[in-house]
Each structure stands twice: as C-alpha cells, then as structure tokens.
mmCIF file with all atom_site columns, C-alpha atoms in Angstrom:
data_model
loop_
_atom_site.group_PDB
_atom_site.id
_atom_site.type_symbol
_atom_site.label_atom_id
_atom_site.label_alt_id
_atom_site.label_comp_id
_atom_site.label_asym_id
_atom_site.label_entity_id
_atom_site.label_seq_id
_atom_site.pdbx_PDB_ins_code
_atom_site.Cartn_x
_atom_site.Cartn_y
_atom_site.Cartn_z
_atom_site.occupancy
_atom_site.B_iso_or_equiv
_atom_site.pdbx_formal_charge
_atom_site.auth_seq_id
_atom_site.auth_comp_id
_atom_site.auth_asym_id
_atom_site.auth_atom_id
_atom_site.pdbx_PDB_model_num
ATOM 1   C CA . UNK A 1 1   ? 18.395 9.885   12.989  1.00 0.00 ? 1   UNK A CA 1
ATOM 2   C CA . UNK A 1 2   ? 16.037 6.774   14.003  1.00 0.00 ? 2   UNK A CA 1
ATOM 3   C CA . UNK A 1 3   ? 17.018 5.018   10.306  1.00 0.00 ? 3   UNK A CA 1
ATOM 4   C CA . UNK A 1 4   ? 20.902 5.962   10.874  1.00 0.00 ? 4   UNK A CA 1
ATOM 5   C CA . UNK A 1 5   ? 20.402 3.815   14.536  1.00 0.00 ? 5   UNK A CA 1
ATOM 6   C CA . UNK A 1 6   ? 18.463 1.126   12.678  1.00 0.00 ? 6   UNK A CA 1
ATOM 7   C CA . UNK A 1 7   ? 20.126 0.973   8.797   1.00 0.00 ? 7   UNK A CA 1
ATOM 8   C CA . UNK A 1 8   ? 18.271 -2.103  7.936   1.00 0.00 ? 8   UNK A CA 1
ATOM 9   C CA . UNK A 1 9   ? 15.428 0.279   7.890   1.00 0.00 ? 9   UNK A CA 1
ATOM 10  C CA . UNK A 1 10  ? 16.537 1.741   4.923   1.00 0.00 ? 10  UNK A CA 1
ATOM 11  C CA . UNK A 1 11  ? 17.260 -1.582  2.645   1.00 0.00 ? 11  UNK A CA 1
ATOM 12  C CA . UNK A 1 12  ? 16.271 -3.215  -0.588  1.00 0.00 ? 12  UNK A CA 1
ATOM 13  C CA . UNK A 1 13  ? 16.044 -6.612  -1.817  1.00 0.00 ? 13  UNK A CA 1
ATOM 14  C CA . UNK A 1 14  ? 17.900 -6.999  -5.271  1.00 0.00 ? 14  UNK A CA 1
ATOM 15  C CA . UNK A 1 15  ? 16.065 -10.071 -6.534  1.00 0.00 ? 15  UNK A CA 1
ATOM 16  C CA . UNK A 1 16  ? 18.462 -10.786 -9.505  1.00 0.00 ? 16  UNK A CA 1
ATOM 17  C CA . UNK A 1 17  ? 21.358 -11.082 -7.245  1.00 0.00 ? 17  UNK A CA 1
ATOM 18  C CA . UNK A 1 18  ? 19.019 -12.278 -3.874  1.00 0.00 ? 18  UNK A CA 1
ATOM 19  C CA . UNK A 1 19  ? 20.778 -9.271  -1.795  1.00 0.00 ? 19  UNK A CA 1
ATOM 20  C CA . UNK A 1 20  ? 19.921 -7.288  0.625   1.00 0.00 ? 20  UNK A CA 1
ATOM 21  C CA . UNK A 1 21  ? 21.623 -4.181  -0.185  1.00 0.00 ? 21  UNK A CA 1
ATOM 22  C CA . UNK A 1 22  ? 21.690 -1.236  2.769   1.00 0.00 ? 22  UNK A CA 1
ATOM 23  C CA . UNK A 1 23  ? 21.484 1.868   1.217   1.00 0.00 ? 23  UNK A CA 1
ATOM 24  C CA . UNK A 1 24  ? 23.672 4.717   2.330   1.00 0.00 ? 24  UNK A CA 1
ATOM 25  C CA . UNK A 1 25  ? 21.549 8.064   1.132   1.00 0.00 ? 25  UNK A CA 1
ATOM 26  C CA . UNK A 1 26  ? 18.524 8.254   2.567   1.00 0.00 ? 26  UNK A CA 1
ATOM 27  C CA . UNK A 1 27  ? 15.378 9.871   0.171   1.00 0.00 ? 27  UNK A CA 1
ATOM 28  C CA . UNK A 1 28  ? 12.896 10.274  2.383   1.00 0.00 ? 28  UNK A CA 1
ATOM 29  C CA . UNK A 1 29  ? 9.397  10.208  1.140   1.00 0.00 ? 29  UNK A CA 1
ATOM 30  C CA . UNK A 1 30  ? 6.523  12.152  2.042   1.00 0.00 ? 30  UNK A CA 1
ATOM 31  C CA . UNK A 1 31  ? 3.177  10.763  0.663   1.00 0.00 ? 31  UNK A CA 1
ATOM 32  C CA . UNK A 1 32  ? 0.803  13.828  -0.216  1.00 0.00 ? 32  UNK A CA 1
ATOM 33  C CA . UNK A 1 33  ? -2.420 14.215  -1.138  1.00 0.00 ? 33  UNK A CA 1
ATOM 34  C CA . UNK A 1 34  ? -1.999 16.288  -4.303  1.00 0.00 ? 34  UNK A CA 1
ATOM 35  C CA . UNK A 1 35  ? -4.758 17.812  -6.950  1.00 0.00 ? 35  UNK A CA 1
ATOM 36  C CA . UNK A 1 36  ? -3.720 14.784  -9.061  1.00 0.00 ? 36  UNK A CA 1
ATOM 37  C CA . UNK A 1 37  ? -4.034 12.221  -5.893  1.00 0.00 ? 37  UNK A CA 1
ATOM 38  C CA . UNK A 1 38  ? -1.590 10.362  -3.829  1.00 0.00 ? 38  UNK A CA 1
ATOM 39  C CA . UNK A 1 39  ? 1.909  11.123  -4.665  1.00 0.00 ? 39  UNK A CA 1
ATOM 40  C CA . UNK A 1 40  ? 4.970  10.456  -2.757  1.00 0.00 ? 40  UNK A CA 1
ATOM 41  C CA . UNK A 1 41  ? 7.664  12.708  -3.594  1.00 0.00 ? 41  UNK A CA 1
ATOM 42  C CA . UNK A 1 42  ? 10.925 12.561  -1.558  1.00 0.00 ? 42  UNK A CA 1
ATOM 43  C CA . UNK A 1 43  ? 13.953 14.502  -0.253  1.00 0.00 ? 43  UNK A CA 1
ATOM 44  C CA . UNK A 1 44  ? 17.041 13.162  -1.911  1.00 0.00 ? 44  UNK A CA 1
ATOM 45  C CA . UNK A 1 45  ? 19.871 13.057  0.795   1.00 0.00 ? 45  UNK A CA 1
ATOM 46  C CA . UNK A 1 46  ? 17.801 13.423  4.126   1.00 0.00 ? 46  UNK A CA 1
ATOM 47  C CA . UNK A 1 47  ? 20.192 11.740  6.078   1.00 0.00 ? 47  UNK A CA 1
ATOM 48  C CA . UNK A 1 48  ? 22.732 14.601  5.231   1.00 0.00 ? 48  UNK A CA 1
ATOM 49  C CA . UNK A 1 49  ? 20.639 17.535  6.215   1.00 0.00 ? 49  UNK A CA 1
ATOM 50  C CA . UNK A 1 50  ? 20.602 18.947  10.034  1.00 0.00 ? 50  UNK A CA 1
ATOM 51  C CA . UNK A 1 51  ? 17.007 19.656  11.114  1.00 0.00 ? 51  UNK A CA 1
ATOM 52  C CA . UNK A 1 52  ? 16.682 23.109  9.213   1.00 0.00 ? 52  UNK A CA 1
ATOM 53  C CA . UNK A 1 53  ? 18.000 22.074  5.956   1.00 0.00 ? 53  UNK A CA 1
ATOM 54  C CA . UNK A 1 54  ? 15.177 19.053  6.047   1.00 0.00 ? 54  UNK A CA 1
ATOM 55  C CA . UNK A 1 55  ? 12.345 21.620  7.411   1.00 0.00 ? 55  UNK A CA 1
ATOM 56  C CA . UNK A 1 56  ? 13.317 23.759  4.651   1.00 0.00 ? 56  UNK A CA 1
ATOM 57  C CA . UNK A 1 57  ? 13.211 20.929  2.037   1.00 0.00 ? 57  UNK A CA 1
ATOM 58  C CA . UNK A 1 58  ? 10.140 19.444  3.228   1.00 0.00 ? 58  UNK A CA 1
ATOM 59  C CA . UNK A 1 59  ? 8.687  23.028  3.368   1.00 0.00 ? 59  UNK A CA 1
ATOM 60  C CA . UNK A 1 60  ? 9.631  23.140  -0.648  1.00 0.00 ? 60  UNK A CA 1
ATOM 61  C CA . UNK A 1 61  ? 8.076  19.783  -1.174  1.00 0.00 ? 61  UNK A CA 1
ATOM 62  C CA . UNK A 1 62  ? 4.961  20.792  0.240   1.00 0.00 ? 62  UNK A CA 1
ATOM 63  C CA . UNK A 1 63  ? 4.314  23.504  -1.730  1.00 0.00 ? 63  UNK A CA 1
ATOM 64  C CA . UNK A 1 64  ? 5.025  22.036  -4.812  1.00 0.00 ? 64  UNK A CA 1
ATOM 65  C CA . UNK A 1 65  ? 2.615  18.964  -4.043  1.00 0.00 ? 65  UNK A CA 1
ATOM 66  C CA . UNK A 1 66  ? 0.019  21.422  -3.026  1.00 0.00 ? 66  UNK A CA 1
ATOM 67  C CA . UNK A 1 67  ? 0.169  23.167  -6.453  1.00 0.00 ? 67  UNK A CA 1
ATOM 68  C CA . UNK A 1 68  ? 0.466  19.519  -8.302  1.00 0.00 ? 68  UNK A CA 1
ATOM 69  C CA . UNK A 1 69  ? 3.496  20.117  -9.873  1.00 0.00 ? 69  UNK A CA 1
ATOM 70  C CA . UNK A 1 70  ? 5.874  17.029  -8.603  1.00 0.00 ? 70  UNK A CA 1
ATOM 71  C CA . UNK A 1 71  ? 7.805  15.973  -11.315 1.00 0.00 ? 71  UNK A CA 1
ATOM 72  C CA . UNK A 1 72  ? 8.858  12.006  -11.803 1.00 0.00 ? 72  UNK A CA 1
ATOM 73  C CA . UNK A 1 73  ? 12.061 12.509  -10.847 1.00 0.00 ? 73  UNK A CA 1
ATOM 74  C CA . UNK A 1 74  ? 10.924 14.006  -7.039  1.00 0.00 ? 74  UNK A CA 1
ATOM 75  C CA . UNK A 1 75  ? 8.950  10.585  -6.546  1.00 0.00 ? 75  UNK A CA 1
ATOM 76  C CA . UNK A 1 76  ? 11.850 8.487   -7.902  1.00 0.00 ? 76  UNK A CA 1
ATOM 77  C CA . UNK A 1 77  ? 14.563 6.754   -5.784  1.00 0.00 ? 77  UNK A CA 1
ATOM 78  C CA . UNK A 1 78  ? 12.450 6.423   -2.251  1.00 0.00 ? 78  UNK A CA 1
ATOM 79  C CA . UNK A 1 79  ? 14.148 4.609   0.146   1.00 0.00 ? 79  UNK A CA 1
ATOM 80  C CA . UNK A 1 80  ? 11.850 5.411   2.884   1.00 0.00 ? 80  UNK A CA 1
ATOM 81  C CA . UNK A 1 81  ? 8.636  7.030   3.710   1.00 0.00 ? 81  UNK A CA 1
ATOM 82  C CA . UNK A 1 82  ? 6.980  8.780   5.957   1.00 0.00 ? 82  UNK A CA 1
ATOM 83  C CA . UNK A 1 83  ? 2.916  9.183   5.636   1.00 0.00 ? 83  UNK A CA 1
ATOM 84  C CA . UNK A 1 84  ? 0.464  10.795  8.118   1.00 0.00 ? 84  UNK A CA 1
ATOM 85  C CA . UNK A 1 85  ? -3.233 9.574   8.150   1.00 0.00 ? 85  UNK A CA 1
ATOM 86  C CA . UNK A 1 86  ? -3.820 11.906  11.346  1.00 0.00 ? 86  UNK A CA 1
ATOM 87  C CA . UNK A 1 87  ? -4.541 14.889  9.119   1.00 0.00 ? 87  UNK A CA 1
ATOM 88  C CA . UNK A 1 88  ? -7.500 13.145  8.458   1.00 0.00 ? 88  UNK A CA 1
ATOM 89  C CA . UNK A 1 89  ? -8.837 12.461  11.700  1.00 0.00 ? 89  UNK A CA 1
ATOM 90  C CA . UNK A 1 90  ? -7.656 8.793   11.749  1.00 0.00 ? 90  UNK A CA 1
ATOM 91  C CA . UNK A 1 91  ? -5.413 7.501   14.923  1.00 0.00 ? 91  UNK A CA 1
ATOM 92  C CA . UNK A 1 92  ? -3.328 4.598   12.707  1.00 0.00 ? 92  UNK A CA 1
ATOM 93  C CA . UNK A 1 93  ? -3.049 2.572   9.710   1.00 0.00 ? 93  UNK A CA 1
ATOM 94  C CA . UNK A 1 94  ? -1.108 0.250   7.949   1.00 0.00 ? 94  UNK A CA 1
ATOM 95  C CA . UNK A 1 95  ? 0.126  1.948   4.757   1.00 0.00 ? 95  UNK A CA 1
ATOM 96  C CA . UNK A 1 96  ? 1.330  -0.079  2.077   1.00 0.00 ? 96  UNK A CA 1
ATOM 97  C CA . UNK A 1 97  ? 4.818  -0.457  1.049   1.00 0.00 ? 97  UNK A CA 1
ATOM 98  C CA . UNK A 1 98  ? 6.107  1.658   -1.884  1.00 0.00 ? 98  UNK A CA 1
ATOM 99  C CA . UNK A 1 99  ? 8.291  -0.270  -4.558  1.00 0.00 ? 99  UNK A CA 1
ATOM 100 C CA . UNK A 1 100 ? 11.897 -0.916  -3.541  1.00 0.00 ? 100 UNK A CA 1
ATOM 101 C CA . UNK A 1 101 ? 11.618 0.240   0.271   1.00 0.00 ? 101 UNK A CA 1
ATOM 102 C CA . UNK A 1 102 ? 12.081 -1.496  2.979   1.00 0.00 ? 102 UNK A CA 1
ATOM 103 C CA . UNK A 1 103 ? 9.474  0.274   5.310   1.00 0.00 ? 103 UNK A CA 1
ATOM 104 C CA . UNK A 1 104 ? 6.762  2.763   5.522   1.00 0.00 ? 104 UNK A CA 1
ATOM 105 C CA . UNK A 1 105 ? 5.767  4.702   8.984   1.00 0.00 ? 105 UNK A CA 1
ATOM 106 C CA . UNK A 1 106 ? 2.619  6.420   9.662   1.00 0.00 ? 106 UNK A CA 1
ATOM 107 C CA . UNK A 1 107 ? 1.670  8.973   12.183  1.00 0.00 ? 107 UNK A CA 1
ATOM 108 C CA . UNK A 1 108 ? -2.039 9.182   13.329  1.00 0.00 ? 108 UNK A CA 1
ATOM 109 C CA . UNK A 1 109 ? -3.942 11.812  14.603  1.00 0.00 ? 109 UNK A CA 1
ATOM 110 C CA . UNK A 1 110 ? -2.450 13.623  17.619  1.00 0.00 ? 110 UNK A CA 1
ATOM 111 C CA . UNK A 1 111 ? -5.051 14.502  20.388  1.00 0.00 ? 111 UNK A CA 1
ATOM 112 C CA . UNK A 1 112 ? -4.689 14.719  24.239  1.00 0.00 ? 112 UNK A CA 1
ATOM 113 C CA . UNK A 1 113 ? -5.803 12.006  25.965  1.00 0.00 ? 113 UNK A CA 1
ATOM 114 C CA . UNK A 1 114 ? -5.622 10.830  29.817  1.00 0.00 ? 114 UNK A CA 1
ATOM 115 C CA . UNK A 1 115 ? -2.060 9.238   30.645  1.00 0.00 ? 115 UNK A CA 1
ATOM 116 C CA . UNK A 1 116 ? -0.605 7.300   33.607  1.00 0.00 ? 116 UNK A CA 1
ATOM 117 C CA . UNK A 1 117 ? 2.404  8.878   34.498  1.00 0.00 ? 117 UNK A CA 1
ATOM 118 C CA . UNK A 1 118 ? 5.016  8.731   37.723  1.00 0.00 ? 118 UNK A CA 1
ATOM 119 C CA . UNK A 1 119 ? 5.599  5.508   39.155  1.00 0.00 ? 119 UNK A CA 1
ATOM 120 C CA . UNK A 1 120 ? 3.997  3.624   42.827  1.00 0.00 ? 120 UNK A CA 1
ATOM 121 C CA . UNK A 1 121 ? 2.806  6.464   45.184  1.00 0.00 ? 121 UNK A CA 1
ATOM 122 C CA . UNK A 1 122 ? 3.441  9.226   42.602  1.00 0.00 ? 122 UNK A CA 1
ATOM 123 C CA . UNK A 1 123 ? 1.287  7.385   39.895  1.00 0.00 ? 123 UNK A CA 1
ATOM 124 C CA . UNK A 1 124 ? -1.326 9.765   38.509  1.00 0.00 ? 124 UNK A CA 1
ATOM 125 C CA . UNK A 1 125 ? -3.309 10.510  35.643  1.00 0.00 ? 125 UNK A CA 1
ATOM 126 C CA . UNK A 1 126 ? -2.422 13.318  33.612  1.00 0.00 ? 126 UNK A CA 1
ATOM 127 C CA . UNK A 1 127 ? -3.653 14.910  30.096  1.00 0.00 ? 127 UNK A CA 1
ATOM 128 C CA . UNK A 1 128 ? -0.898 14.155  27.582  1.00 0.00 ? 128 UNK A CA 1
ATOM 129 C CA . UNK A 1 129 ? -0.365 14.940  23.680  1.00 0.00 ? 129 UNK A CA 1
ATOM 130 C CA . UNK A 1 130 ? -0.423 11.171  22.091  1.00 0.00 ? 130 UNK A CA 1
ATOM 131 C CA . UNK A 1 131 ? -0.044 10.043  18.771  1.00 0.00 ? 131 UNK A CA 1
ATOM 132 C CA . UNK A 1 132 ? -0.211 6.576   17.083  1.00 0.00 ? 132 UNK A CA 1
ATOM 133 C CA . UNK A 1 133 ? 2.881  5.492   15.452  1.00 0.00 ? 133 UNK A CA 1
ATOM 134 C CA . UNK A 1 134 ? 3.044  2.219   13.284  1.00 0.00 ? 134 UNK A CA 1
ATOM 135 C CA . UNK A 1 135 ? 5.468  0.503   10.837  1.00 0.00 ? 135 UNK A CA 1
ATOM 136 C CA . UNK A 1 136 ? 4.630  -1.737  7.859   1.00 0.00 ? 136 UNK A CA 1
ATOM 137 C CA . UNK A 1 137 ? 8.017  -3.513  6.812   1.00 0.00 ? 137 UNK A CA 1
ATOM 138 C CA . UNK A 1 138 ? 9.703  -5.845  4.261   1.00 0.00 ? 138 UNK A CA 1
ATOM 139 C CA . UNK A 1 139 ? 10.166 -9.110  6.648   1.00 0.00 ? 139 UNK A CA 1
ATOM 140 C CA . UNK A 1 140 ? 12.213 -10.215 4.324   1.00 0.00 ? 140 UNK A CA 1
ATOM 141 C CA . UNK A 1 141 ? 14.656 -7.254  5.059   1.00 0.00 ? 141 UNK A CA 1
ATOM 142 C CA . UNK A 1 142 ? 13.550 -5.969  8.572   1.00 0.00 ? 142 UNK A CA 1
ATOM 143 C CA . UNK A 1 143 ? 12.856 -8.183  11.211  1.00 0.00 ? 143 UNK A CA 1
ATOM 144 C CA . UNK A 1 144 ? 10.353 -7.345  14.332  1.00 0.00 ? 144 UNK A CA 1
ATOM 145 C CA . UNK A 1 145 ? 13.329 -6.388  16.791  1.00 0.00 ? 145 UNK A CA 1
ATOM 146 C CA . UNK A 1 146 ? 14.875 -4.191  14.487  1.00 0.00 ? 146 UNK A CA 1
ATOM 147 C CA . UNK A 1 147 ? 11.380 -2.292  13.559  1.00 0.00 ? 147 UNK A CA 1
ATOM 148 C CA . UNK A 1 148 ? 10.636 -2.088  17.258  1.00 0.00 ? 148 UNK A CA 1
ATOM 149 C CA . UNK A 1 149 ? 13.708 -0.414  17.951  1.00 0.00 ? 149 UNK A CA 1
ATOM 150 C CA . UNK A 1 150 ? 13.261 2.021   15.221  1.00 0.00 ? 150 UNK A CA 1
ATOM 151 C CA . UNK A 1 151 ? 10.083 2.835   16.321  1.00 0.00 ? 151 UNK A CA 1
ATOM 152 C CA . UNK A 1 152 ? 11.472 3.051   19.951  1.00 0.00 ? 152 UNK A CA 1
ATOM 153 C CA . UNK A 1 153 ? 13.911 5.595   18.604  1.00 0.00 ? 153 UNK A CA 1
ATOM 154 C CA . UNK A 1 154 ? 11.358 7.595   16.875  1.00 0.00 ? 154 UNK A CA 1
ATOM 155 C CA . UNK A 1 155 ? 9.287  8.139   19.863  1.00 0.00 ? 155 UNK A CA 1
ATOM 156 C CA . UNK A 1 156 ? 12.285 8.655   22.116  1.00 0.00 ? 156 UNK A CA 1
ATOM 157 C CA . UNK A 1 157 ? 12.614 11.872  19.799  1.00 0.00 ? 157 UNK A CA 1
ATOM 158 C CA . UNK A 1 158 ? 9.017  12.684  19.684  1.00 0.00 ? 158 UNK A CA 1
ATOM 159 C CA . UNK A 1 159 ? 8.610  12.799  23.320  1.00 0.00 ? 159 UNK A CA 1
ATOM 160 C CA . UNK A 1 160 ? 12.229 14.838  23.528  1.00 0.00 ? 160 UNK A CA 1
ATOM 161 C CA . UNK A 1 161 ? 12.746 16.646  20.756  1.00 0.00 ? 161 UNK A CA 1
ATOM 162 C CA . UNK A 1 162 ? 15.890 18.269  22.097  1.00 0.00 ? 162 UNK A CA 1
ATOM 163 C CA . UNK A 1 163 ? 17.483 14.934  21.627  1.00 0.00 ? 163 UNK A CA 1
ATOM 164 C CA . UNK A 1 164 ? 17.766 15.156  18.149  1.00 0.00 ? 164 UNK A CA 1
ATOM 165 C CA . UNK A 1 165 ? 19.639 17.956  18.087  1.00 0.00 ? 165 UNK A CA 1
ATOM 166 C CA . UNK A 1 166 ? 22.349 15.962  19.525  1.00 0.00 ? 166 UNK A CA 1
ATOM 167 C CA . UNK A 1 167 ? 22.756 14.116  16.208  1.00 0.00 ? 167 UNK A CA 1
#
C-alpha cells in the first residue's frame, strides 16, 4: 500500500536506454535465513492481493524457505524487498540493495520502550511498542523526499493497522 502511494520505490534503472522504469507489478521479496543461507524469494503480484491473500502467500513462502526448497524462479524478478534484522535482536540495519531493485526496507526488533505522548499539559511518558524501520534506496531512482514519504506511510499503517483495511 505504501508502494502504491510512492511508486518510485518500485522502479528500476535500464542502463542500456538510460531510463527509469516504473513497474506496475510489485514482486515483494522477503529476505529469509534458510538452511542454504540467505535467500530472497518474492511474492509475485503482491500489489494485486488483499491482506488475507498476502498473508497466505507469505506463510507459504516461509514454509518453503524453512524447508530449504526455494527455487530460482521464486527469487527472480523481485522489485522491492523487506528484511527483518529484529529477529536477531538488532534494532536496525542498512541492508544492501538487491540487483534491479530501487529499495529495501529493514525492520528492527520490536521492543517496549518509554515514549513521550500527549501535548502541553497532557504530555507524559508511557510504555510503547517501538520498532526502527530503515530504508536503503538507489538515489538515482528515489530521492530523500519520496523515501521519507514511503517510510511515513509504512509507520502510519503500523501505528494504526486498521488504515490498511481502507486500501
């Protein structure tokens, strides 16, 4: 959903024609530690799925990856990747772009932390679940404004998952 709001995040650079190609289809890569090492299978056409379909496709992909049965076709033609270093107890990271992709998003550990909420006289500290989200992007395709808007869209949906149902 955040990609549809910021389509440059799903682009690539054609070096021969020196053109930026905006892709219609999101092939969502999910970095996975497997018995055969790190692999990035992708969900083809993720942007055409509803949340239930996307969750089912992700669950199936995870099972295939855990069994070490990811096929080359499963990893081909990725357009955007999500990696999760949080599962290793790391707060954040700067992942390396996959060839042909303009961006990769990294999720850190989700942990409970003190957080300032409210304004003025209502300002207070409350415990909140917090996760660092970072984005590595190819600056030839994506500028800082687009990257920031994308991350803001992701953060907004994570803060209020009900918004995702509106898409």
